mmCIF file of C-alpha atoms in Angstrom:
data_model
loop_
_atom_site.group_PDB
_atom_site.id
_atom_site.type_symbol
_atom_site.label_atom_id
_atom_site.label_comp_id
_atom_site.label_asym_id
_atom_site.label_seq_id
_atom_site.Cartn_x
_atom_site.Cartn_y
_atom_site.Cartn_z
ATOM 1 C CA MET G 1 27.214 11.730 17.997
ATOM 2 C CA GLN G 2 29.305 8.610 17.425
ATOM 3 C CA VAL G 3 28.278 4.965 17.806
ATOM 4 C CA ASP G 4 30.169 4.380 21.069
ATOM 5 C CA GLU G 5 28.641 7.455 22.707
ATOM 6 C CA LEU G 6 25.139 6.454 21.617
ATOM 7 C CA LEU G 7 25.509 2.914 22.943
ATOM 8 C CA GLU G 8 27.009 4.101 26.223
ATOM 9 C CA LEU G 9 24.144 6.531 26.848
ATOM 10 C CA TYR G 10 21.517 3.925 25.943
ATOM 11 C CA ALA G 11 23.130 1.328 28.218
ATOM 12 C CA ALA G 12 23.022 3.878 31.057
ATOM 13 C CA GLY G 13 19.244 4.198 30.622
ATOM 14 C CA GLU G 14 19.054 7.254 28.357
ATOM 15 C CA ARG G 15 16.237 7.042 25.814
ATOM 16 C CA MET G 16 15.902 10.674 24.705
ATOM 17 C CA PHE G 17 17.906 11.471 21.560
ATOM 18 C CA ARG G 18 15.727 14.242 20.160
ATOM 19 C CA ALA G 19 17.205 15.946 17.063
ATOM 20 C CA ALA G 20 20.366 13.823 17.338
ATOM 21 C CA ASN G 21 22.773 13.846 14.408
ATOM 22 C CA LEU G 22 23.474 10.223 13.482
ATOM 23 C CA VAL G 23 24.221 10.716 9.788
ATOM 24 C CA GLY G 24 25.977 7.852 8.057
ATOM 25 C CA LEU G 25 26.544 5.687 11.143
ATOM 26 C CA ASP G 26 26.770 1.901 11.040
ATOM 27 C CA LEU G 27 24.214 0.772 13.614
ATOM 28 C CA LYS G 28 23.720 -2.792 12.439
ATOM 29 C CA GLU G 29 22.318 -5.280 14.949
ATOM 30 C CA ILE G 30 21.777 -2.535 17.528
ATOM 31 C CA ASP G 31 19.027 -2.442 20.165
ATOM 32 C CA LEU G 32 17.451 1.002 20.537
ATOM 33 C CA SER G 33 13.948 -0.159 21.414
ATOM 34 C CA GLU G 34 11.677 2.505 22.948
ATOM 35 C CA ALA G 35 14.181 5.304 22.189
ATOM 36 C CA THR G 36 13.028 8.794 21.158
ATOM 37 C CA LEU G 37 14.635 10.080 17.954
ATOM 38 C CA VAL G 38 12.140 12.809 17.125
ATOM 39 C CA ARG G 39 13.462 15.064 14.315
ATOM 40 C CA ALA G 40 16.791 13.220 14.366
ATOM 41 C CA ASN G 41 18.969 13.239 11.260
ATOM 42 C CA LEU G 42 19.656 9.611 10.310
ATOM 43 C CA GLU G 43 20.417 10.065 6.636
ATOM 44 C CA ASN G 44 22.458 7.201 5.113
ATOM 45 C CA THR G 45 22.525 5.323 8.437
ATOM 46 C CA SER G 46 22.367 1.498 8.526
ATOM 47 C CA PHE G 47 20.062 -0.275 10.996
ATOM 48 C CA VAL G 48 20.242 -3.715 9.358
ATOM 49 C CA ASP G 49 19.021 -6.504 11.681
ATOM 50 C CA SER G 50 18.389 -4.014 14.504
ATOM 51 C CA ASN G 51 15.680 -3.882 17.179
ATOM 52 C CA LEU G 52 13.802 -0.579 16.920
ATOM 53 C CA THR G 53 10.564 -1.698 18.553
ATOM 54 C CA GLY G 54 8.461 1.260 19.663
ATOM 55 C CA VAL G 55 11.056 3.855 18.627
ATOM 56 C CA ASN G 56 9.724 7.386 18.104
ATOM 57 C CA PHE G 57 11.028 8.621 14.736
ATOM 58 C CA ARG G 58 8.390 11.336 14.380
ATOM 59 C CA GLU G 59 9.477 13.896 11.729
ATOM 60 C CA ALA G 60 12.936 12.313 11.602
ATOM 61 C CA LYS G 61 15.081 12.378 8.467
ATOM 62 C CA LEU G 62 15.670 8.792 7.312
ATOM 63 C CA ILE G 63 16.637 9.408 3.691
ATOM 64 C CA ASN G 64 18.569 6.444 2.205
ATOM 65 C CA VAL G 65 18.474 4.596 5.531
ATOM 66 C CA ASN G 66 18.923 0.810 5.387
ATOM 67 C CA LEU G 67 16.415 -0.938 7.666
ATOM 68 C CA THR G 68 16.593 -4.395 6.112
ATOM 69 C CA ASN G 69 15.385 -7.163 8.469
ATOM 70 C CA THR G 70 14.795 -4.569 11.200
ATOM 71 C CA ASN G 71 12.116 -4.885 13.884
ATOM 72 C CA LEU G 72 10.035 -1.689 13.835
ATOM 73 C CA THR G 73 6.931 -3.052 15.533
ATOM 74 C CA GLU G 74 4.701 -0.174 16.679
ATOM 75 C CA ALA G 75 7.339 2.386 15.679
ATOM 76 C CA ASN G 76 6.247 6.022 15.287
ATOM 77 C CA LEU G 77 7.223 7.288 11.824
ATOM 78 C CA ILE G 78 4.588 10.030 11.568
ATOM 79 C CA GLY G 79 5.757 12.779 9.214
ATOM 80 C CA ALA G 80 9.172 11.158 8.763
ATOM 81 C CA ASN G 81 11.134 11.536 5.533
ATOM 82 C CA LEU G 82 11.727 7.984 4.294
ATOM 83 C CA THR G 83 12.705 8.819 0.722
ATOM 84 C CA ASN G 84 14.750 5.961 -0.813
ATOM 85 C CA ALA G 85 14.801 4.101 2.525
ATOM 86 C CA LYS G 86 15.110 0.299 2.421
ATOM 87 C CA PHE G 87 12.719 -1.731 4.593
ATOM 88 C CA HIS G 88 13.182 -5.108 2.899
ATOM 89 C CA ASN G 89 11.754 -7.859 5.104
ATOM 90 C CA ALA G 90 11.300 -5.381 7.979
ATOM 91 C CA ASP G 91 8.600 -5.902 10.612
ATOM 92 C CA LEU G 92 6.406 -2.793 10.779
ATOM 93 C CA THR G 93 3.419 -4.434 12.449
ATOM 94 C CA GLY G 94 1.248 -1.732 14.000
ATOM 95 C CA ALA G 95 3.672 1.024 12.952
ATOM 96 C CA ASN G 96 2.402 4.530 12.187
ATOM 97 C CA LEU G 97 3.673 6.124 8.952
ATOM 98 C CA ARG G 98 0.894 8.694 8.668
ATOM 99 C CA GLY G 99 1.880 11.674 6.530
ATOM 100 C CA SER G 100 5.350 10.302 5.884
ATOM 101 C CA THR G 101 7.284 11.128 2.717
ATOM 102 C CA SER G 102 8.122 7.688 1.376
ATOM 103 C CA ARG G 103 8.874 8.259 -2.303
ATOM 104 C CA HIS G 104 10.843 5.397 -3.896
ATOM 105 C CA VAL G 105 10.885 3.548 -0.565
ATOM 106 C CA VAL G 106 11.616 -0.196 -0.708
ATOM 107 C CA LEU G 107 9.193 -2.277 1.378
ATOM 108 C CA THR G 108 9.586 -5.602 -0.394
ATOM 109 C CA GLN G 109 8.418 -8.557 1.737
ATOM 110 C CA ALA G 110 7.871 -6.144 4.657
ATOM 111 C CA ASN G 111 5.187 -6.861 7.263
ATOM 112 C CA LEU G 112 2.865 -3.860 7.613
ATOM 113 C CA THR G 113 -0.046 -5.656 9.244
ATOM 114 C CA ASP G 114 -2.315 -3.156 11.047
ATOM 115 C CA ALA G 115 0.032 -0.301 10.040
ATOM 116 C CA ASN G 116 -1.283 3.237 9.512
ATOM 117 C CA LEU G 117 -0.143 4.833 6.234
ATOM 118 C CA THR G 118 -2.865 7.466 6.026
ATOM 119 C CA GLU G 119 -1.893 10.347 3.687
ATOM 120 C CA ALA G 120 1.596 8.898 3.204
ATOM 121 C CA ASN G 121 3.370 9.723 -0.059
ATOM 122 C CA LEU G 122 4.467 6.356 -1.464
ATOM 123 C CA THR G 123 4.932 7.458 -5.059
ATOM 124 C CA GLU G 124 6.862 4.808 -7.033
ATOM 125 C CA ALA G 125 7.358 2.760 -3.861
ATOM 126 C CA ASN G 126 8.333 -0.905 -4.163
ATOM 127 C CA LEU G 127 5.963 -3.043 -2.085
ATOM 128 C CA VAL G 128 6.346 -6.308 -3.967
ATOM 129 C CA GLY G 129 5.212 -9.164 -1.729
ATOM 130 C CA ALA G 130 4.521 -6.827 1.203
ATOM 131 C CA LYS G 131 1.933 -7.766 3.827
ATOM 132 C CA LEU G 132 -0.512 -4.936 4.566
ATOM 133 C CA VAL G 133 -3.377 -6.923 6.061
ATOM 134 C CA ASN G 134 -5.913 -4.636 7.770
ATOM 135 C CA GLY G 135 -3.702 -1.638 7.060
ATOM 136 C CA THR G 136 -5.021 1.924 6.766
ATOM 137 C CA LEU G 137 -4.031 3.809 3.610
ATOM 138 C CA ILE G 138 -6.728 6.488 3.473
ATOM 139 C CA ARG G 139 -5.797 9.258 0.986
ATOM 140 C CA SER G 140 -2.319 7.786 0.511
ATOM 141 C CA ASN G 141 -0.493 8.454 -2.758
ATOM 142 C CA LEU G 142 0.752 5.243 -4.383
ATOM 143 C CA THR G 143 1.090 6.569 -7.928
ATOM 144 C CA LYS G 144 3.156 4.112 -10.017
ATOM 145 C CA ALA G 145 3.887 2.006 -6.919
ATOM 146 C CA ASN G 146 4.576 -1.710 -7.395
ATOM 147 C CA LEU G 147 2.419 -3.929 -5.175
ATOM 148 C CA SER G 148 2.703 -7.128 -7.202
ATOM 149 C CA GLY G 149 1.856 -10.127 -5.053
ATOM 150 C CA ALA G 150 1.173 -7.915 -2.028
ATOM 151 C CA SER G 151 -1.439 -8.887 0.559
ATOM 152 C CA LEU G 152 -3.938 -6.088 1.255
ATOM 153 C CA GLU G 153 -6.774 -8.104 2.736
ATOM 154 C CA GLY G 154 -9.203 -5.942 4.663
ATOM 155 C CA CYS G 155 -7.240 -2.750 3.941
ATOM 156 C CA ASN G 156 -8.926 0.633 4.100
ATOM 157 C CA LEU G 157 -7.871 2.322 0.850
ATOM 158 C CA THR G 158 -10.587 4.966 0.807
ATOM 159 C CA ASN G 159 -9.690 7.842 -1.552
ATOM 160 C CA VAL G 160 -6.267 6.305 -2.199
ATOM 161 C CA ILE G 161 -4.350 7.301 -5.349
ATOM 162 C CA LEU G 162 -3.101 4.240 -7.269
ATOM 163 C CA ARG G 163 -2.734 5.730 -10.727
ATOM 164 C CA GLU G 164 -0.683 3.430 -12.983
ATOM 165 C CA ALA G 165 0.190 1.288 -9.961
ATOM 166 C CA ILE G 166 1.006 -2.405 -10.422
ATOM 167 C CA LEU G 167 -1.072 -4.808 -8.322
ATOM 168 C CA GLU G 168 -0.645 -7.918 -10.423
ATOM 169 C CA GLY G 169 -1.596 -10.994 -8.427
ATOM 170 C CA ALA G 170 -2.225 -8.904 -5.303
ATOM 171 C CA ASN G 171 -4.751 -10.018 -2.689
ATOM 172 C CA LEU G 172 -7.277 -7.268 -1.867
ATOM 173 C CA MET G 173 -10.045 -9.510 -0.603
ATOM 174 C CA GLY G 174 -12.525 -7.538 1.481
ATOM 175 C CA ALA G 175 -10.640 -4.252 1.034
ATOM 176 C CA THR G 176 -12.335 -0.841 0.768
ATOM 177 C CA LEU G 177 -11.395 1.294 -2.252
ATOM 178 C CA SER G 178 -14.319 3.713 -2.366
ATOM 179 C CA GLY G 179 -13.445 7.023 -4.003
ATOM 180 C CA ALA G 180 -10.064 5.646 -5.104
ATOM 181 C CA SER G 181 -8.224 6.944 -8.175
ATOM 182 C CA LEU G 182 -7.151 3.773 -10.005
ATOM 183 C CA ILE G 183 -6.697 5.142 -13.512
ATOM 184 C CA GLY G 184 -4.443 2.876 -15.566
ATOM 185 C CA ALA G 185 -3.735 0.573 -12.610
ATOM 186 C CA ASN G 186 -2.812 -3.057 -13.323
ATOM 187 C CA PHE G 187 -4.925 -5.581 -11.378
ATOM 188 C CA HIS G 188 -4.195 -8.544 -13.656
ATOM 189 C CA GLU G 189 -5.059 -11.781 -11.801
ATOM 190 C CA ALA G 190 -5.624 -9.837 -8.569
ATOM 191 C CA ASP G 191 -8.111 -11.078 -5.975
ATOM 192 C CA LEU G 192 -10.703 -8.324 -5.517
ATOM 193 C CA SER G 193 -13.423 -10.558 -4.139
ATOM 194 C CA ARG G 194 -15.870 -8.832 -1.810
ATOM 195 C CA VAL G 195 -14.158 -5.439 -2.180
ATOM 196 C CA THR G 196 -16.169 -2.250 -1.724
ATOM 197 C CA MET G 197 -15.279 0.140 -4.529
ATOM 198 C CA LEU G 198 -18.011 2.772 -4.635
ATOM 199 C CA GLY G 199 -17.404 5.879 -6.707
ATOM 200 C CA ALA G 200 -13.887 4.860 -7.758
ATOM 201 C CA ASP G 201 -12.213 5.694 -11.073
ATOM 202 C CA LEU G 202 -10.896 2.628 -12.918
ATOM 203 C CA SER G 203 -10.622 4.242 -16.339
ATOM 204 C CA ASP G 204 -8.239 2.253 -18.578
ATOM 205 C CA ALA G 205 -7.392 -0.080 -15.688
ATOM 206 C CA ASN G 206 -6.337 -3.669 -16.380
ATOM 207 C CA LEU G 207 -8.575 -6.127 -14.521
ATOM 208 C CA SER G 208 -8.049 -9.030 -16.889
ATOM 209 C CA GLU G 209 -8.478 -12.417 -15.192
ATOM 210 C CA ALA G 210 -9.107 -10.648 -11.875
ATOM 211 C CA ASN G 211 -11.502 -12.122 -9.323
ATOM 212 C CA LEU G 212 -14.298 -9.672 -8.396
ATOM 213 C CA ARG G 213 -16.680 -12.248 -6.945
ATOM 214 C CA GLY G 214 -19.221 -10.509 -4.708
ATOM 215 C CA ALA G 215 -17.532 -7.114 -5.142
ATOM 216 C CA ASN G 216 -19.521 -3.881 -5.029
ATOM 217 C CA VAL G 217 -18.251 -1.680 -7.870
ATOM 218 C CA SER G 218 -21.319 0.549 -8.126
ATOM 219 C CA TRP G 219 -21.241 4.224 -9.177
ATOM 220 C CA THR G 220 -17.746 3.619 -10.535
ATOM 221 C CA THR G 221 -16.079 4.691 -13.779
ATOM 222 C CA LEU G 222 -14.602 1.813 -15.820
ATOM 223 C CA ARG G 223 -14.332 3.536 -19.191
ATOM 224 C CA GLY G 224 -11.992 1.556 -21.432
ATOM 225 C CA ALA G 225 -11.120 -0.872 -18.634
ATOM 226 C CA ASN G 226 -9.933 -4.370 -19.502
ATOM 227 C CA LEU G 227 -12.102 -6.970 -17.744
ATOM 228 C CA SER G 228 -11.461 -9.790 -20.180
ATOM 229 C CA ARG G 229 -11.768 -13.234 -18.571
ATOM 230 C CA ALA G 230 -12.515 -11.561 -15.226
ATOM 231 C CA ARG G 231 -14.664 -13.468 -12.730
ATOM 232 C CA LEU G 232 -17.684 -11.267 -12.083
ATOM 233 C CA TYR G 233 -19.978 -13.652 -10.211
ATOM 234 C CA ARG G 234 -22.453 -11.558 -8.207
ATOM 235 C CA THR G 235 -20.415 -8.419 -8.857
ATOM 236 C CA LYS G 236 -22.465 -5.215 -8.568
ATOM 237 C CA PHE G 237 -22.001 -2.561 -11.266
ATOM 238 C CA SER G 238 -25.131 -0.511 -10.535
ATOM 239 C CA TRP G 239 -24.959 2.936 -12.163
ATOM 240 C CA SER G 240 -21.349 2.292 -13.216
ATOM 241 C CA ASN G 241 -19.868 3.475 -16.500
ATOM 242 C CA LEU G 242 -18.505 0.528 -18.493
ATOM 243 C CA SER G 243 -18.498 2.303 -21.844
ATOM 244 C CA GLY G 244 -15.804 0.901 -24.110
ATOM 245 C CA ALA G 245 -14.839 -1.715 -21.524
ATOM 246 C CA ASN G 246 -13.465 -5.078 -22.611
ATOM 247 C CA LEU G 247 -15.595 -7.839 -21.072
ATOM 248 C CA ALA G 248 -14.626 -10.538 -23.556
ATOM 249 C CA GLU G 249 -14.898 -14.033 -22.061
ATOM 250 C CA ALA G 250 -15.719 -12.612 -18.639
ATOM 251 C CA VAL G 251 -17.759 -14.816 -16.304
ATOM 252 C CA MET G 252 -20.903 -12.744 -15.707
ATOM 253 C CA LEU G 253 -23.188 -15.089 -13.780
ATOM 254 C CA ASP G 254 -25.598 -13.158 -11.563
ATOM 255 C CA THR G 255 -23.682 -9.959 -12.326
ATOM 256 C CA ARG G 256 -25.722 -6.890 -11.350
ATOM 257 C CA LEU G 257 -25.780 -4.300 -14.151
ATOM 258 C CA ASN G 258 -28.746 -2.180 -13.074
ATOM 259 C CA ARG G 259 -28.595 1.152 -14.893
ATOM 260 C CA ALA G 260 -24.962 0.522 -15.915
ATOM 261 C CA ASN G 261 -23.639 2.133 -19.105
ATOM 262 C CA LEU G 262 -22.387 -0.615 -21.476
ATOM 263 C CA ARG G 263 -22.132 1.506 -24.596
ATOM 264 C CA ASP G 264 -19.493 0.101 -26.995
ATOM 265 C CA ALA G 265 -18.488 -2.532 -24.420
ATOM 266 C CA ASP G 266 -17.001 -5.744 -25.853
ATOM 267 C CA LEU G 267 -19.009 -8.710 -24.555
ATOM 268 C CA ARG G 268 -17.826 -11.309 -27.067
ATOM 269 C CA GLY G 269 -17.588 -14.733 -25.499
ATOM 270 C CA ALA G 270 -18.766 -13.491 -22.106
ATOM 271 C CA ILE G 271 -20.467 -16.172 -20.027
ATOM 272 C CA ARG G 272 -23.919 -14.826 -19.183
ATOM 273 C CA PRO G 273 -27.228 -16.387 -18.059
ATOM 274 C CA ASP G 274 -29.438 -17.522 -20.874
#
């Protein structure tokens, strides 16, 4: 299907383009809101500055698609292949990306507020500065993803995989990370205040200068983790494994360490109650 044919059909009221072949088309600044493109092939297509509000892309092929500055509010991207797609500054508020294949996807500065990314594969994705407030990322795979400066306030990250991910300066205030795999993740200067992180694995993670005020990190593994200069005011570490952890110069006022394992932990210079 060519651009002119697509636009003519849409203008005539057609919204059903199931399994359409739109490979490599230039569809910049187009309005296809509420269209159905289920299982369509859109590989290498450009939708820059387009209006795709409420579009159904379920199981569509969007490999290498350029969706920069595109409006995808409440779009259906369930099971879609978004490998190498570019969503820079795109609006994905309330969109559903559940089970999507999003390896190497670019979501820099994108708005994913209230979006559903449950079980999405976002391995090595670029989410620098992205807004994921109140998003759902249950069991999502974000191995080696870059979320520096991202906003994840109130996110549900239960059982998420963030191995070796970068979350430097990210805001995770009030997020849930219970059961998460965070081995080797970088949370330097991240805001983790009031997070719930029960039964997570933070082995060798970098939490230096992070804010964990009021966080519940009980029953969690922090073997070899770097918590130097971290703010741990009223942080709960009950039954957690902090063996070999670096807590040098950490602020540990009213920190709860009931039954925690601190074997070989470095507490030099830590600020603790007398």
